Amino acid sequence: MADLAQRCMGELNEAEASAEAPSVAGSLPGPRENAENRIVVARDLVKVYDSGRIAVRALRGVSLDILQGEMVAVMGPSGCGKTTLLNCLSGIDEFTSGEVWIGGRRLSKLGDNEKTDFRAKKVGFVFQSYNLLPVLNAVENVELPLLVLGRDPKESRKRALEVLNAVGIGDQAEKMPMEMSGGQQQRVAIARALVNDPDIVFADEPTGNLDSETSAEVVGLIRRLNQEQGQTFVIVTHDLRVSRETRRIVQMRDGTIRRQVRLRG
């Protein structure tokens, strides 16, 4: 593992980022190769935060493809644009210019309500701070996205229990968040992200509040879900120990993608 980390860092220091020139292949830009397998396509993304007195260019023409079944880490120093990129890719935040497609849907063509509905059905989220509702127990937190979508309560409960079992904490279903450890809470959050069978899960520093041992367990879970179920993950992280478990590392600096390194197929 140490050899892999060393090789990874060496490649990050030597490899040049690949920047594709957009072209038309069916309904998506970019090369025809793997066109049908691309869950996320981003082209020339620019995000400017303008306070009126100063304009901050958080993203500076970012282009990126995420393939179905990939597990990708986005790395870089604080303020480099990692979380901004994740928010723009997922439709949480508006981008200033450029375009994003998720599952073939062009985000700029969706209204606010359509985006909200699309995220609820097609996208999962995992956050550093878990974002569990403290007044709901584990299974209630997990089933909530399905109930909001109007799904049958009995079927929603059944699905929530299935996913809790899949992430290894089915025996914690009736516990409140305050009764669980940080690692258990993050597993509940991952289960909630998976309950609607999303096309892709975006995770923003999912191990940021966890100790090293618990972090390894959570990353191991994410990797198992990726390998066994083919679930697509995009993970923003500062931690090389997290990134080296993924299939590809995207390194950002100053609002741009500087390098990409593929660790495994």
Tab-separated table of C-alpha atoms in Angstrom:
chain	number	residue	atom	x	y	z
A	1	MET	CA	0.000	0.000	0.000
A	2	ALA	CA	2.879	2.340	0.768
A	3	ASP	CA	4.315	1.607	-2.688
A	4	LEU	CA	0.971	2.487	-4.264
A	5	ALA	CA	0.783	5.757	-2.361
A	6	GLN	CA	4.355	6.625	-3.378
A	7	ARG	CA	3.655	5.800	-7.016
A	8	CYS	CA	0.427	7.752	-6.830
A	9	MET	CA	2.177	10.871	-5.561
A	10	GLY	CA	4.911	10.492	-8.156
A	11	GLU	CA	2.355	10.315	-10.945
A	12	LEU	CA	0.488	13.291	-9.549
A	13	ASN	CA	3.698	15.265	-9.753
A	14	GLU	CA	4.525	14.156	-13.294
A	15	ALA	CA	1.322	13.509	-15.259
A	16	GLU	CA	-0.349	16.216	-17.270
A	17	ALA	CA	-4.086	16.736	-17.095
A	18	SER	CA	-6.028	15.555	-20.113
A	19	ALA	CA	-8.218	18.324	-21.571
A	20	GLU	CA	-10.597	17.070	-24.247
A	21	ALA	CA	-11.789	19.369	-26.999
A	22	PRO	CA	-15.584	19.066	-27.008
A	23	SER	CA	-17.221	17.654	-30.112
A	24	VAL	CA	-20.650	16.162	-30.715
A	25	ALA	CA	-21.229	12.425	-30.221
A	26	GLY	CA	-24.937	11.783	-30.108
A	27	SER	CA	-26.470	14.078	-27.478
A	28	LEU	CA	-23.244	14.488	-25.477
A	29	PRO	CA	-20.024	16.363	-26.238
A	30	GLY	CA	-16.600	14.776	-26.214
A	31	PRO	CA	-15.194	11.641	-27.843
A	32	ARG	CA	-17.376	8.755	-28.986
A	33	GLU	CA	-15.326	6.347	-26.873
A	34	ASN	CA	-17.309	5.352	-23.741
A	35	ALA	CA	-20.001	7.898	-24.659
A	36	GLU	CA	-22.815	5.603	-23.525
A	37	ASN	CA	-21.070	4.975	-20.172
A	38	ARG	CA	-20.623	8.585	-19.120
A	39	ILE	CA	-22.784	9.425	-16.117
A	40	VAL	CA	-21.443	12.978	-15.789
A	41	VAL	CA	-20.098	15.198	-18.545
A	42	ALA	CA	-18.855	18.699	-17.696
A	43	ARG	CA	-17.502	21.106	-20.294
A	44	ASP	CA	-15.755	24.447	-19.773
A	45	LEU	CA	-17.309	25.057	-16.348
A	46	VAL	CA	-16.787	28.546	-14.970
A	47	LYS	CA	-18.052	29.657	-11.574
A	48	VAL	CA	-17.636	33.255	-10.451
A	49	TYR	CA	-18.662	34.467	-6.999
A	50	ASP	CA	-19.314	38.196	-7.343
A	51	SER	CA	-19.860	40.151	-4.135
A	52	GLY	CA	-20.144	43.433	-5.988
A	53	ARG	CA	-16.730	44.623	-4.847
A	54	ILE	CA	-14.673	41.612	-5.873
A	55	ALA	CA	-15.193	38.699	-8.244
A	56	VAL	CA	-13.701	35.326	-7.292
A	57	ARG	CA	-13.244	32.815	-10.115
A	58	ALA	CA	-13.750	29.528	-8.253
A	59	LEU	CA	-13.795	27.397	-11.425
A	60	ARG	CA	-11.844	28.357	-14.533
A	61	GLY	CA	-13.029	26.309	-17.502
A	62	VAL	CA	-13.171	22.814	-15.992
A	63	SER	CA	-13.979	19.828	-18.238
A	64	LEU	CA	-14.445	16.364	-16.762
A	65	ASP	CA	-16.122	13.022	-17.541
A	66	ILE	CA	-17.250	10.498	-14.921
A	67	LEU	CA	-17.922	7.000	-16.215
A	68	GLN	CA	-20.586	4.666	-14.896
A	69	GLY	CA	-19.146	2.515	-12.119
A	70	GLU	CA	-16.151	4.747	-11.457
A	71	MET	CA	-14.934	5.754	-8.010
A	72	VAL	CA	-13.161	9.094	-8.423
A	73	ALA	CA	-11.356	11.255	-5.866
A	74	VAL	CA	-11.105	15.019	-6.321
A	75	MET	CA	-8.122	16.404	-4.417
A	76	GLY	CA	-6.326	19.697	-3.934
A	77	PRO	CA	-5.563	22.382	-1.349
A	78	SER	CA	-8.276	24.308	0.469
A	79	GLY	CA	-9.879	26.899	-1.761
A	80	CYS	CA	-8.892	25.171	-5.020
A	81	GLY	CA	-12.513	24.660	-6.113
A	82	LYS	CA	-13.136	21.015	-5.129
A	83	THR	CA	-16.436	21.529	-3.335
A	84	THR	CA	-17.535	24.170	-5.838
A	85	LEU	CA	-16.977	21.643	-8.628
A	86	LEU	CA	-18.953	18.982	-6.761
A	87	ASN	CA	-21.825	21.414	-6.162
A	88	CYS	CA	-21.901	22.453	-9.825
A	89	LEU	CA	-21.690	18.865	-11.097
A	90	SER	CA	-24.559	17.798	-8.847
A	91	GLY	CA	-26.810	20.759	-9.591
A	92	ILE	CA	-26.719	22.123	-6.039
A	93	ASP	CA	-25.073	25.330	-7.258
A	94	GLU	CA	-25.486	27.277	-10.481
A	95	PHE	CA	-22.446	27.667	-12.713
A	96	THR	CA	-21.635	30.926	-14.478
A	97	SER	CA	-20.933	29.376	-17.875
A	98	GLY	CA	-20.230	25.984	-19.420
A	99	GLU	CA	-22.467	22.942	-19.227
A	100	VAL	CA	-23.123	19.776	-17.205
A	101	TRP	CA	-24.978	16.643	-18.244
A	102	ILE	CA	-25.997	13.961	-15.712
A	103	GLY	CA	-27.368	10.756	-17.154
A	104	GLY	CA	-27.851	12.584	-20.446
A	105	ARG	CA	-29.899	15.411	-18.855
A	106	ARG	CA	-28.598	18.916	-19.491
A	107	LEU	CA	-28.689	20.777	-16.175
A	108	SER	CA	-28.935	24.270	-17.668
A	109	LYS	CA	-32.215	23.280	-19.333
A	110	LEU	CA	-33.850	22.262	-16.041
A	111	GLY	CA	-35.820	24.711	-13.907
A	112	ASP	CA	-35.306	24.917	-10.150
A	113	ASN	CA	-38.137	22.502	-9.355
A	114	GLU	CA	-36.987	20.110	-12.073
A	115	LYS	CA	-33.445	20.149	-10.662
A	116	THR	CA	-34.719	19.432	-7.169
A	117	ASP	CA	-36.809	16.530	-8.419
A	118	PHE	CA	-33.940	15.233	-10.560
A	119	ARG	CA	-31.486	15.277	-7.634
A	120	ALA	CA	-34.003	13.538	-5.395
A	121	LYS	CA	-34.444	10.698	-7.878
A	122	LYS	CA	-31.030	10.343	-9.513
A	123	VAL	CA	-28.340	11.693	-7.167
A	124	GLY	CA	-27.136	10.735	-3.690
A	125	PHE	CA	-25.174	12.949	-1.307
A	126	VAL	CA	-22.857	12.221	1.624
A	127	PHE	CA	-21.586	15.113	3.734
A	128	GLN	CA	-18.758	15.542	6.221
A	129	SER	CA	-21.181	16.431	9.024
A	130	TYR	CA	-23.599	13.536	8.254
A	131	ASN	CA	-26.657	15.868	8.115
A	132	LEU	CA	-28.928	13.379	9.869
A	133	LEU	CA	-32.129	14.691	11.419
A	134	PRO	CA	-31.648	14.337	15.194
A	135	VAL	CA	-35.363	13.737	15.879
A	136	LEU	CA	-35.485	10.693	13.577
A	137	ASN	CA	-33.913	7.297	14.189
A	138	ALA	CA	-31.615	5.625	11.655
A	139	VAL	CA	-34.248	3.882	9.545
A	140	GLU	CA	-36.470	6.984	9.557
A	141	ASN	CA	-33.559	9.110	8.305
A	142	VAL	CA	-32.870	6.622	5.525
A	143	GLU	CA	-36.469	6.215	4.366
A	144	LEU	CA	-37.168	9.966	4.389
A	145	PRO	CA	-36.032	10.662	0.775
A	146	LEU	CA	-38.430	7.980	-0.481
A	147	LEU	CA	-41.339	9.357	1.545
A	148	VAL	CA	-40.647	12.856	0.205
A	149	LEU	CA	-40.925	11.388	-3.299
A	150	GLY	CA	-44.342	9.989	-2.384
A	151	ARG	CA	-43.345	6.328	-2.225
A	152	ASP	CA	-45.429	3.806	-0.288
A	153	PRO	CA	-44.486	3.935	3.435
A	154	LYS	CA	-44.268	0.145	3.806
A	155	GLU	CA	-42.090	-0.220	0.726
A	156	SER	CA	-39.974	2.742	1.839
A	157	ARG	CA	-39.376	1.141	5.241
A	158	LYS	CA	-38.501	-2.190	3.597
A	159	ARG	CA	-36.019	-0.520	1.230
A	160	ALA	CA	-34.460	1.522	4.060
A	161	LEU	CA	-33.861	-1.612	6.128
A	162	GLU	CA	-32.346	-3.364	3.115
A	163	VAL	CA	-29.842	-0.556	2.587
A	164	LEU	CA	-28.988	-0.324	6.294
A	165	ASN	CA	-28.194	-4.035	6.200
A	166	ALA	CA	-26.107	-3.511	3.066
A	167	VAL	CA	-23.908	-0.949	4.846
A	168	GLY	CA	-23.557	-3.177	7.896
A	169	ILE	CA	-25.705	-1.461	10.510
A	170	GLY	CA	-29.100	-3.108	10.217
A	171	ASP	CA	-28.962	-3.724	13.958
A	172	GLN	CA	-28.819	0.051	14.569
A	173	ALA	CA	-32.056	0.840	12.720
A	174	GLU	CA	-33.985	2.026	15.784
A	175	LYS	CA	-31.185	4.101	17.289
A	176	MET	CA	-31.175	7.908	17.283
A	177	PRO	CA	-28.162	9.704	15.769
A	178	MET	CA	-26.938	10.861	19.190
A	179	GLU	CA	-26.797	7.225	20.295
A	180	MET	CA	-24.436	6.236	17.481
A	181	SER	CA	-20.725	6.747	16.878
A	182	GLY	CA	-19.466	9.011	14.093
A	183	GLY	CA	-18.708	6.017	11.899
A	184	GLN	CA	-22.187	4.600	12.423
A	185	GLN	CA	-23.778	7.962	11.617
A	186	GLN	CA	-21.783	8.185	8.398
A	187	ARG	CA	-22.929	4.676	7.452
A	188	VAL	CA	-26.522	5.837	7.973
A	189	ALA	CA	-25.762	8.842	5.754
A	190	ILE	CA	-24.351	6.549	3.063
A	191	ALA	CA	-27.440	4.339	3.310
A	192	ARG	CA	-29.639	7.412	2.891
A	193	ALA	CA	-27.640	8.407	-0.199
A	194	LEU	CA	-28.173	4.940	-1.708
A	195	VAL	CA	-31.823	4.380	-0.814
A	196	ASN	CA	-33.206	5.853	-4.044
A	197	ASP	CA	-30.802	3.774	-6.190
A	198	PRO	CA	-29.066	6.870	-7.596
A	199	ASP	CA	-27.053	7.079	-10.802
A	200	ILE	CA	-24.199	8.698	-8.851
A	201	VAL	CA	-23.241	9.568	-5.267
A	202	PHE	CA	-21.326	12.766	-4.490
A	203	ALA	CA	-19.411	12.696	-1.193
A	204	ASP	CA	-17.861	15.863	0.255
A	205	GLU	CA	-15.092	14.982	2.749
A	206	PRO	CA	-17.012	11.910	3.996
A	207	THR	CA	-14.226	10.979	6.438
A	208	GLY	CA	-13.356	14.511	7.541
A	209	ASN	CA	-14.875	14.115	11.030
A	210	LEU	CA	-13.668	10.545	11.611
A	211	ASP	CA	-10.541	9.066	13.173
A	212	SER	CA	-8.143	7.132	10.944
A	213	GLU	CA	-9.478	3.683	11.846
A	214	THR	CA	-13.119	4.641	11.309
A	215	SER	CA	-12.170	6.495	8.108
A	216	ALA	CA	-10.614	3.301	6.755
A	217	GLU	CA	-13.803	1.386	7.548
A	218	VAL	CA	-16.021	3.951	5.797
A	219	VAL	CA	-13.781	4.137	2.727
A	220	GLY	CA	-13.667	0.344	2.642
A	221	LEU	CA	-17.468	0.313	2.637
A	222	ILE	CA	-17.619	2.814	-0.228
A	223	ARG	CA	-15.119	0.791	-2.220
A	224	ARG	CA	-17.066	-2.427	-1.598
A	225	LEU	CA	-20.285	-0.786	-2.800
A	226	ASN	CA	-18.427	0.400	-5.886
A	227	GLN	CA	-16.905	-3.003	-6.632
A	228	GLU	CA	-19.846	-5.234	-5.787
A	229	GLN	CA	-22.779	-3.057	-6.867
A	230	GLY	CA	-21.139	-0.859	-9.493
A	231	GLN	CA	-22.217	2.287	-7.663
A	232	THR	CA	-20.584	5.438	-9.033
A	233	PHE	CA	-18.913	7.721	-6.475
A	234	VAL	CA	-17.229	11.123	-6.729
A	235	ILE	CA	-15.395	11.910	-3.495
A	236	VAL	CA	-13.909	15.263	-2.505
A	237	THR	CA	-11.095	14.656	-0.037
A	238	HIS	CA	-7.846	16.040	1.378
A	239	ASP	CA	-6.743	12.587	2.511
A	240	LEU	CA	-4.406	10.576	0.289
A	241	ARG	CA	-5.377	7.445	2.222
A	242	VAL	CA	-8.905	7.938	0.939
A	243	SER	CA	-7.930	8.826	-2.619
A	244	ARG	CA	-5.620	5.840	-3.110
A	245	GLU	CA	-8.629	3.523	-2.611
A	246	THR	CA	-10.364	5.038	-5.639
A	247	ARG	CA	-9.928	4.260	-9.324
A	248	ARG	CA	-8.888	7.744	-10.432
A	249	ILE	CA	-7.547	10.893	-8.805
A	250	VAL	CA	-8.413	14.335	-10.176
A	251	GLN	CA	-6.057	16.964	-8.770
A	252	MET	CA	-7.233	20.585	-8.706
A	253	ARG	CA	-5.458	23.862	-8.090
A	254	ASP	CA	-6.669	27.443	-8.526
A	255	GLY	CA	-10.007	26.432	-9.996
A	256	THR	CA	-8.571	24.161	-12.683
A	257	ILE	CA	-7.849	20.466	-13.121
A	258	ARG	CA	-4.076	20.164	-13.200
A	259	ARG	CA	-3.609	16.384	-13.362
A	260	GLN	CA	-5.512	13.124	-13.489
A	261	VAL	CA	-4.050	9.765	-12.452
A	262	ARG	CA	-5.728	6.396	-12.982
A	263	LEU	CA	-4.847	3.951	-10.192
A	264	ARG	CA	-6.811	0.953	-11.408
A	265	GLY	CA	-9.280	-0.005	-14.129
